[in-house]
C-alpha positions as a Python dict, from the first residue, in 0.01 Angstrom:
ca = {
    (1, 'M'): (0, 0, 0),
    (2, 'S'): (252, -41, -298),
    (3, 'K'): (462, -292, -332),
    (4, 'K'): (842, -296, -231),
    (5, 'V'): (1080, -396, -534),
    (6, 'S'): (1458, -429, -460),
    (7, 'I'): (1693, -453, -778),
    (8, 'I'): (2050, -564, -753),
    (9, 'G'): (2206, -401, -1026),
    (10, 'A'): (2180, -68, -1199),
    (11, 'G'): (2282, -190, -1551),
    (12, 'A'): (2008, -221, -1859),
    (13, 'S'): (1790, -492, -1743),
    (14, 'G'): (1813, -327, -1357),
    (15, 'I'): (1716, 35, -1476),
    (16, 'F'): (1453, -99, -1671),
    (17, 'S'): (1294, -303, -1455),
    (18, 'A'): (1278, -26, -1229),
    (19, 'I'): (1127, 227, -1440),
    (20, 'L'): (850, -21, -1537),
    (21, 'C'): (809, -146, -1181),
    (22, 'A'): (802, 230, -1047),
    (23, 'K'): (553, 311, -1344),
    (24, 'A'): (290, 75, -1228),
    (25, 'G'): (276, 246, -856),
    (26, 'A'): (588, 0, -672),
    (27, 'K'): (835, 166, -452),
    (28, 'V'): (1166, 62, -608),
    (29, 'E'): (1510, 97, -479),
    (30, 'V'): (1820, -29, -669),
    (31, 'Y'): (2156, -150, -534),
    (32, 'E'): (2459, -91, -767),
    (33, 'Q'): (2817, -157, -630),
    (34, 'N'): (3003, 76, -855),
    (35, 'T'): (3009, 470, -799),
    (36, 'K'): (2770, 545, -1087),
    (37, 'I'): (2514, 342, -1270),
    (38, 'A'): (2531, 176, -1614),
    (39, 'K'): (2867, 196, -1668),
    (40, 'K'): (2831, -67, -1956),
    (41, 'I'): (2541, 113, -2102),
    (42, 'L'): (2813, 382, -2125),
    (43, 'V'): (3090, 179, -2329),
    (44, 'S'): (2837, -19, -2528),
    (45, 'G'): (2888, 54, -2918),
    (46, 'N'): (3218, 220, -2868),
    (47, 'G'): (3030, 499, -2677),
    (48, 'R'): (2737, 504, -2928),
    (49, 'C'): (2517, 229, -2773),
    (50, 'N'): (2356, -15, -3008),
    (51, 'I'): (2063, 2, -2812),
    (52, 'S'): (1860, -294, -2990),
    (53, 'N'): (1779, -418, -3327),
    (54, 'R'): (1461, -440, -3540),
    (55, 'Q'): (1497, -802, -3632),
    (56, 'L'): (1472, -1021, -3312),
    (57, 'Y'): (1430, -1406, -3350),
    (58, 'S'): (1526, -1704, -3108),
    (59, 'S'): (1819, -1775, -3340),
    (60, 'D'): (1992, -1471, -3271),
    (61, 'Y'): (2064, -1618, -2920),
    (62, 'F'): (2269, -1898, -2776),
    (63, 'S'): (2159, -2109, -2496),
    (64, 'Q'): (2115, -2466, -2373),
    (65, 'N'): (1754, -2380, -2377),
    (66, 'P'): (1708, -2192, -2711),
    (67, 'S'): (1328, -2133, -2703),
    (68, 'F'): (1356, -1979, -2360),
    (69, 'V'): (1354, -1612, -2504),
    (70, 'E'): (1084, -1673, -2731),
    (71, 'F'): (799, -1539, -2534),
    (72, 'A'): (978, -1207, -2392),
    (73, 'L'): (1095, -1153, -2740),
    (74, 'E'): (706, -1187, -2854),
    (75, 'S'): (599, -1003, -2563),
    (76, 'F'): (810, -668, -2574),
    (77, 'N'): (923, -664, -2957),
    (78, 'F'): (1128, -369, -3121),
    (79, 'N'): (800, -156, -3204),
    (80, 'K'): (699, -187, -2813),
    (81, 'F'): (1043, -87, -2689),
    (82, 'E'): (1041, 199, -2964),
    (83, 'K'): (703, 334, -2822),
    (84, 'F'): (843, 341, -2516),
    (85, 'C'): (1167, 519, -2600),
    (86, 'N'): (947, 789, -2783),
    (87, 'E'): (744, 864, -2477),
    (88, 'I'): (1025, 935, -2274),
    (89, 'G'): (1207, 1144, -2581),
    (90, 'L'): (1473, 898, -2678),
    (91, 'F'): (1431, 900, -3036),
    (92, 'L'): (1608, 577, -3245),
    (93, 'N'): (1801, 579, -3521),
    (94, 'V'): (1704, 239, -3713),
    (95, 'L'): (2010, 140, -3961),
    (96, 'D'): (1898, -92, -4269),
    (97, 'D'): (2035, -397, -4094),
    (98, 'G'): (1825, -357, -3796),
    (99, 'R'): (2067, -230, -3578),
    (100, 'A'): (1886, 73, -3343),
    (101, 'Y'): (2065, 366, -3211),
    (102, 'P'): (2018, 658, -3032),
    (103, 'L'): (1926, 946, -3237),
    (104, 'S'): (2175, 1137, -3041),
    (105, 'N'): (2441, 878, -3097),
    (106, 'E'): (2551, 895, -2746),
    (107, 'A'): (2536, 602, -2504),
    (108, 'K'): (2556, 891, -2218),
    (109, 'S'): (2206, 1042, -2353),
    (110, 'V'): (2066, 690, -2300),
    (111, 'V'): (2209, 678, -1951),
    (112, 'K'): (2090, 1037, -1859),
    (113, 'I'): (1727, 979, -1987),
    (114, 'F'): (1662, 667, -1838),
    (115, 'E'): (1819, 753, -1499),
    (116, 'D'): (1659, 1065, -1514),
    (117, 'Y'): (1300, 921, -1595),
    (118, 'A'): (1369, 656, -1310),
    (119, 'K'): (1412, 921, -1056),
    (120, 'G'): (1133, 1114, -1142),
    (121, 'L'): (909, 809, -1088),
    (122, 'G'): (1032, 799, -743),
    (123, 'V'): (1299, 497, -832),
    (124, 'V'): (1612, 523, -539),
    (125, 'F'): (1956, 472, -653),
    (126, 'H'): (2204, 346, -405),
    (127, 'T'): (2553, 323, -562),
    (128, 'Q'): (2831, 179, -387),
    (129, 'T'): (2643, -36, -189),
    (130, 'P'): (2704, -425, -287),
    (131, 'V'): (2445, -661, -165),
    (132, 'S'): (2567, -940, 33),
    (133, 'D'): (2308, -1094, 186),
    (134, 'I'): (2020, -1149, -65),
    (135, 'K'): (1797, -1372, 170),
    (136, 'K'): (1795, -1058, 423),
    (137, 'L'): (1660, -855, 108),
    (138, 'I'): (1413, -1088, 16),
    (139, 'K'): (1256, -1058, 361),
    (140, 'E'): (1247, -717, 354),
    (141, 'S'): (1082, -675, -2),
    (142, 'D'): (776, -821, -165),
    (143, 'A'): (1017, -880, -486),
    (144, 'V'): (1371, -899, -548),
    (145, 'I'): (1510, -884, -914),
    (146, 'V'): (1836, -969, -987),
    (147, 'A'): (2031, -794, -1256),
    (148, 'T'): (2363, -833, -1172),
    (149, 'G'): (2463, -881, -1514),
    (150, 'S'): (2775, -1150, -1611),
    (151, 'R'): (3147, -1170, -1557),
    (152, 'A'): (3229, -996, -1881),
    (153, 'G'): (3367, -633, -1839),
    (154, 'E'): (3513, -701, -1474),
    (155, 'H'): (3662, -330, -1494),
    (156, 'L'): (3346, -228, -1489),
    (157, 'G'): (3181, -446, -1266),
    (158, 'G'): (3146, -733, -1412),
    (159, 'N'): (3134, -1041, -1149),
    (160, 'S'): (2958, -1373, -1038),
    (161, 'D'): (2761, -1237, -755),
    (162, 'G'): (2386, -1281, -955),
    (163, 'E'): (2520, -1636, -988),
    (164, 'E'): (2623, -1703, -670),
    (165, 'F'): (2290, -1548, -553),
    (166, 'A'): (2090, -1835, -784),
    (167, 'V'): (2283, -2106, -608),
    (168, 'E'): (2203, -2004, -260),
    (169, 'F'): (1837, -2091, -375),
    (170, 'G'): (1954, -2439, -520),
    (171, 'H'): (1979, -2307, -855),
    (172, 'T'): (2240, -2479, -1106),
    (173, 'L'): (2450, -2301, -1338),
    (174, 'V'): (2599, -2379, -1685),
    (175, 'A'): (2927, -2313, -1744),
    (176, 'P'): (3009, -1924, -1821),
    (177, 'Y'): (3249, -1843, -2079),
    (178, 'P'): (3325, -1526, -2266),
    (179, 'S'): (3173, -1417, -2570),
    (180, 'L'): (3200, -1112, -2831),
    (181, 'V'): (3564, -1122, -2764),
    (182, 'Q'): (3914, -1093, -2895),
    (183, 'L'): (4089, -1438, -2960),
    (184, 'H'): (4442, -1554, -2858),
    (185, 'L'): (4657, -1747, -3160),
    (186, 'N'): (4967, -1980, -3124),
    (187, 'S'): (5130, -1759, -3360),
    (188, 'E'): (5432, -1564, -3336),
    (189, 'I'): (5416, -1404, -3667),
    (190, 'A'): (5061, -1302, -3599),
    (191, 'K'): (5181, -1116, -3327),
    (192, 'K'): (5436, -966, -3584),
    (193, 'M'): (5136, -829, -3790),
    (194, 'S'): (5005, -628, -3464),
    (195, 'G'): (4813, -337, -3590),
    (196, 'V'): (4707, -395, -3923),
    (197, 'K'): (4327, -435, -3992),
    (198, 'L'): (4162, -545, -4316),
    (199, 'N'): (3815, -680, -4435),
    (200, 'A'): (3847, -1063, -4443),
    (201, 'E'): (3647, -1391, -4434),
    (202, 'V'): (3694, -1597, -4092),
    (203, 'T'): (3616, -1968, -4112),
    (204, 'L'): (3594, -2163, -3747),
    (205, 'I'): (3744, -2500, -3773),
    (206, 'L'): (3614, -2724, -3478),
    (207, 'N'): (3824, -3067, -3487),
    (208, 'G'): (3966, -3025, -3830),
    (209, 'V'): (3572, -2956, -3973),
    (210, 'K'): (3467, -2637, -4119),
    (211, 'D'): (3205, -2496, -3914),
    (212, 'I'): (3077, -2146, -3958),
    (213, 'S'): (3243, -1856, -4197),
    (214, 'L'): (3176, -1505, -4136),
    (215, 'S'): (3301, -1166, -4320),
    (216, 'G'): (3411, -822, -4152),
    (217, 'D'): (3709, -667, -3997),
    (218, 'V'): (4011, -828, -3884),
    (219, 'L'): (4274, -682, -3688),
    (220, 'F'): (4587, -846, -3590),
    (221, 'T'): (4700, -784, -3251),
    (222, 'N'): (4956, -841, -3020),
    (223, 'Y'): (4781, -1156, -2860),
    (224, 'G'): (4609, -1256, -3172),
    (225, 'V'): (4310, -1096, -3334),
    (226, 'S'): (4023, -859, -3299),
    (227, 'G'): (3773, -705, -3488),
    (228, 'F'): (3395, -738, -3591),
    (229, 'A'): (3459, -1061, -3761),
    (230, 'I'): (3641, -1208, -3484),
    (231, 'L'): (3405, -1100, -3238),
    (232, 'D'): (3120, -1259, -3412),
    (233, 'I'): (3262, -1595, -3413),
    (234, 'S'): (3389, -1584, -3081),
    (235, 'Q'): (3067, -1725, -2929),
    (236, 'A'): (3153, -2048, -3102),
    (237, 'V'): (3500, -2082, -3041),
    (238, 'S'): (3472, -1969, -2664),
    (239, 'S'): (3183, -2267, -2651),
    (240, 'A'): (3423, -2519, -2819),
    (241, 'L'): (3722, -2434, -2617),
    (242, 'L'): (3524, -2438, -2278),
    (243, 'E'): (3446, -2850, -2451),
    (244, 'F'): (3811, -2863, -2490),
    (245, 'Q'): (3765, -2909, -2879),
    (246, 'A'): (4046, -2828, -3139),
    (247, 'V'): (4019, -2489, -3218),
    (248, 'D'): (4148, -2317, -3543),
    (249, 'I'): (4038, -2044, -3765),
    (250, 'S'): (4095, -1997, -4140),
    (251, 'I'): (4198, -1651, -4275),
    (252, 'N'): (4056, -1547, -4593),
    (253, 'L'): (4276, -1211, -4669),
    (254, 'L'): (4110, -1163, -5012),
    (255, 'P'): (3768, -1269, -5038),
    (256, 'A'): (3700, -1115, -5358),
    (257, 'F'): (3942, -1330, -5525),
    (258, 'N'): (3966, -1741, -5587),
    (259, 'M'): (4289, -1932, -5626),
    (260, 'Q'): (4284, -1921, -6009),
    (261, 'K'): (4230, -1567, -6050),
    (262, 'L'): (4481, -1467, -5757),
    (263, 'S'): (4793, -1699, -5851),
    (264, 'Q'): (4754, -1588, -6220),
    (265, 'H'): (4735, -1210, -6100),
    (266, 'I'): (5026, -1277, -5894),
    (267, 'S'): (5214, -1465, -6202),
    (268, 'K'): (5136, -1160, -6423),
    (269, 'L'): (5263, -897, -6152),
    (270, 'A'): (5624, -1132, -6169),
    (271, 'Q'): (5641, -1102, -6514),
    (272, 'N'): (5577, -748, -6594),
    (273, 'M'): (5821, -670, -6330),
    (274, 'P'): (6104, -933, -6326),
    (275, 'T'): (6309, -742, -6140),
    (276, 'L'): (6120, -604, -5868),
    (277, 'S'): (6118, -834, -5509),
    (278, 'I'): (5831, -1073, -5430),
    (279, 'L'): (5776, -853, -5161),
    (280, 'D'): (5736, -498, -5369),
    (281, 'I'): (5519, -720, -5579),
    (282, 'L'): (5262, -842, -5280),
    (283, 'V'): (5245, -484, -5100),
    (284, 'G'): (5041, -369, -5399),
    (285, 'I'): (4820, -647, -5296),
    (286, 'I'): (4822, -727, -4899),
    (287, 'P'): (4970, -464, -4647),
    (288, 'L'): (5357, -498, -4585),
    (289, 'K'): (5295, -627, -4233),
    (290, 'I'): (5085, -904, -4395),
    (291, 'A'): (5303, -934, -4689),
    (292, 'N'): (5609, -1000, -4492),
    (293, 'G'): (5428, -1243, -4223),
    (294, 'L'): (5304, -1448, -4527),
    (295, 'L'): (5627, -1495, -4669),
    (296, 'E'): (5833, -1585, -4340),
    (297, 'E'): (5493, -1851, -4288),
    (298, 'L'): (5603, -1995, -4637),
    (299, 'H'): (5998, -1992, -4599),
    (300, 'I'): (6048, -1791, -4899),
    (301, 'S'): (6296, -1487, -4901),
    (302, 'N'): (6126, -1130, -4936),
    (303, 'A'): (6398, -1061, -5135),
    (304, 'I'): (6351, -1309, -5446),
    (305, 'K'): (6265, -1130, -5785),
    (306, 'G'): (5989, -1150, -6003),
    (307, 'K'): (6158, -1351, -6262),
    (308, 'E'): (6231, -1631, -6023),
    (309, 'I'): (5860, -1659, -5949),
    (310, 'H'): (5720, -1957, -6098),
    (311, 'T'): (5359, -2100, -6143),
    (312, 'K'): (5400, -2330, -5869),
    (313, 'L'): (5504, -2079, -5624),
    (314, 'S'): (5244, -1827, -5738),
    (315, 'K'): (4985, -2098, -5597),
    (316, 'R'): (5160, -2133, -5278),
    (317, 'I'): (5112, -1779, -5218),
    (318, 'A'): (4774, -1756, -5324),
    (319, 'N'): (4660, -2045, -5137),
    (320, 'L'): (4780, -1913, -4817),
    (321, 'M'): (4616, -1567, -4874),
    (322, 'L'): (4292, -1735, -4944),
    (323, 'N'): (4340, -2015, -4648),
    (324, 'W'): (4555, -1923, -4377),
    (325, 'K'): (4514, -2097, -4098),
    (326, 'F'): (4585, -2017, -3722),
    (327, 'E'): (4540, -2246, -3376),
    (328, 'V'): (4341, -2068, -3137),
    (329, 'E'): (4492, -2111, -2799),
    (330, 'D'): (4243, -1900, -2592),
    (331, 'T'): (4047, -1589, -2577),
    (332, 'H'): (4140, -1267, -2436),
    (333, 'G'): (3958, -1342, -2121),
    (334, 'F'): (3596, -1213, -1940),
    (335, 'R'): (3760, -870, -1836),
    (336, 'H'): (3760, -826, -2244),
    (337, 'A'): (3429, -974, -2326),
    (338, 'E'): (3145, -758, -2422),
    (339, 'V'): (2936, -1006, -2280),
    (340, 'S'): (2920, -1383, -2113),
    (341, 'G'): (2762, -1686, -2216),
    (342, 'G'): (2634, -1947, -1991),
    (343, 'G'): (2480, -1835, -1657),
    (344, 'I'): (2195, -1947, -1415),
    (345, 'N'): (2033, -2237, -1626),
    (346, 'T'): (1702, -2153, -1777),
    (347, 'D'): (1502, -2463, -1702),
    (348, 'E'): (1458, -2333, -1368),
    (349, 'I'): (1308, -2007, -1447),
    (350, 'D'): (1000, -1919, -1568),
    (351, 'D'): (1018, -1797, -1935),
    (352, 'K'): (674, -1593, -1846),
    (353, 'T'): (803, -1412, -1564),
    (354, 'M'): (1137, -1448, -1498),
    (355, 'M'): (1050, -1569, -1153),
    (356, 'S'): (1283, -1815, -1008),
    (357, 'K'): (1090, -2190, -997),
    (358, 'K'): (1306, -2233, -661),
    (359, 'Q'): (1207, -1937, -476),
    (360, 'K'): (890, -1733, -485),
    (361, 'D'): (921, -1351, -564),
    (362, 'L'): (1281, -1370, -673),
    (363, 'Y'): (1346, -1266, -1067),
    (364, 'F'): (1655, -1301, -1261),
    (365, 'V'): (1676, -1082, -1577),
    (366, 'G'): (1948, -999, -1870),
    (367, 'E'): (2269, -1155, -1874),
    (368, 'V'): (2300, -1339, -1535),
    (369, 'L'): (2046, -1606, -1736),
    (370, 'D'): (2252, -1823, -1936),
    (371, 'V'): (2134, -1630, -2240),
    (372, 'V'): (2381, -1439, -2487),
    (373, 'G'): (2305, -1272, -2797),
    (374, 'R'): (2479, -1199, -3118),
    (375, 'R'): (2696, -834, -3180),
    (376, 'G'): (2411, -610, -3311),
    (377, 'G'): (2175, -502, -3015),
    (378, 'Y'): (2034, -857, -2903),
    (379, 'N'): (2153, -830, -2608),
    (380, 'F'): (2005, -547, -2473),
    (381, 'A'): (1695, -652, -2667),
    (382, 'F'): (1663, -926, -2421),
    (383, 'A'): (1779, -739, -2131),
    (384, 'W'): (1431, -492, -2210),
    (385, 'A'): (1239, -782, -2270),
    (386, 'S'): (1317, -996, -1958),
    (387, 'A'): (1281, -662, -1737),
    (388, 'Y'): (920, -601, -1897),
    (389, 'L'): (810, -947, -1815),
    (390, 'T'): (927, -943, -1444),
    (391, 'A'): (775, -610, -1391),
    (392, 'Q'): (464, -696, -1547),
    (393, 'N'): (471, -994, -1328),
    (394, 'I'): (507, -832, -1032),
    (395, 'T'): (314, -516, -1085),
    (396, 'K'): (0, -714, -1229),
}
C-alpha cells in the first residue's frame, strides 16, 4: 500500500513536497487555509517570481545554527532544481548575478505549472481547510509535513501555526522577527521626503559602531525608508532591534563622490552662480525634496545666495549628503515583511531528513524553521531543498 502523506500549507515547500512524494507513489493530501494555494509565490519578485539562485552558499542564510542548510543545499542544488523545472516545462532565465526567474517572467505561470503537475500526480488540495488538531492528523497519516511558512505577509496567510504545532511536541522556538522589510525612522524630515527614490549606500550602525554597508535604491516613505538597499540590510537591523541594541543607519546620497570632491563641486557652483539660492544650486545635484530636507536638517535657509556660501558651509552640506544618519525605531512589521527570521530551533530537526527529533514521521520544511535567506531567490531555494530531503526520506 502507498504511504499516506498529509501536508499542512500549500506554499512553495508544501507544493514541492507534495509533488515529490506523489511522484514516488505516495497518496498526498494538502491542507491550505487560504481560498487559493501559493499566494506568496504569486506576489514574489513583484509578480515575476525570483524562483532560485544559481549560487547557493550557507553564508547566504541566517540562523542560530548556520550549518543547518548545508546538506540540503548540497543534496538539491540549483542544477537539480533547474533539471526538474525543465522536465515539467518550466524554463528558467538565469541572470548574470545568479538570480533565476521563470522564462515567462510571471509568478502565476509557476503556480499553474506546479499545481497542474501536482494534481496530475493525484495530489489532493483542500483549500479553506486550516488544521487545528495536528496530533489527530499524525494518527491518520504515515507522515505529516508542516509547511506553514512564517508570520511574514499576514495578509497572505502568514501566521504562527507551524510554530505552535512544533511547541505541542516539545520543540523550542528562536524568537521570530520580520526580514526583507521596510524600516521606520525617528525623523520628521525623512517623512517630508516621502516618494523620493535614489541610488545610495546604506551603512548599519549598531551601538555607535559601523557594521555593514550595502548599495542599492532607497525610497523615502511616510514612515521611513524602503527600497532594495533597505530590504537587504533589514535582517541585521531587525535582529539587532530584537536584542534592544541602538540601531542607526547612515545614508550616502552620492556614493560616486568623496568629501573633498563634493564640497569643492558645491563651492564652485556657488562661485559660478552667486545670485542663485543654495536650494537652486543643490537641486542640480539631488532631488528637490531631499535638498529641502537636507537644508532643514542643517538649519540653513534655502534662500541663502551662492555668494554667501563659504568653504566651511560647503563642507557641512557635503558631509551630510555623504553621511546622513537616522535613528531606526522599528521595522514595518510582519505584515509587510517578505520573509521572517527565527522560528523552530533547527537543533531539534534532523538536517539530513527535516524530520523532528522529538516526534517520528513529523517533518518541518521551509520558512517555518529558523532559517532565513538573503534577497535573491535564496528563501525559495531552501524551500525546494528542504522539501526534497523530506520527500526522499518519506518515500525511500
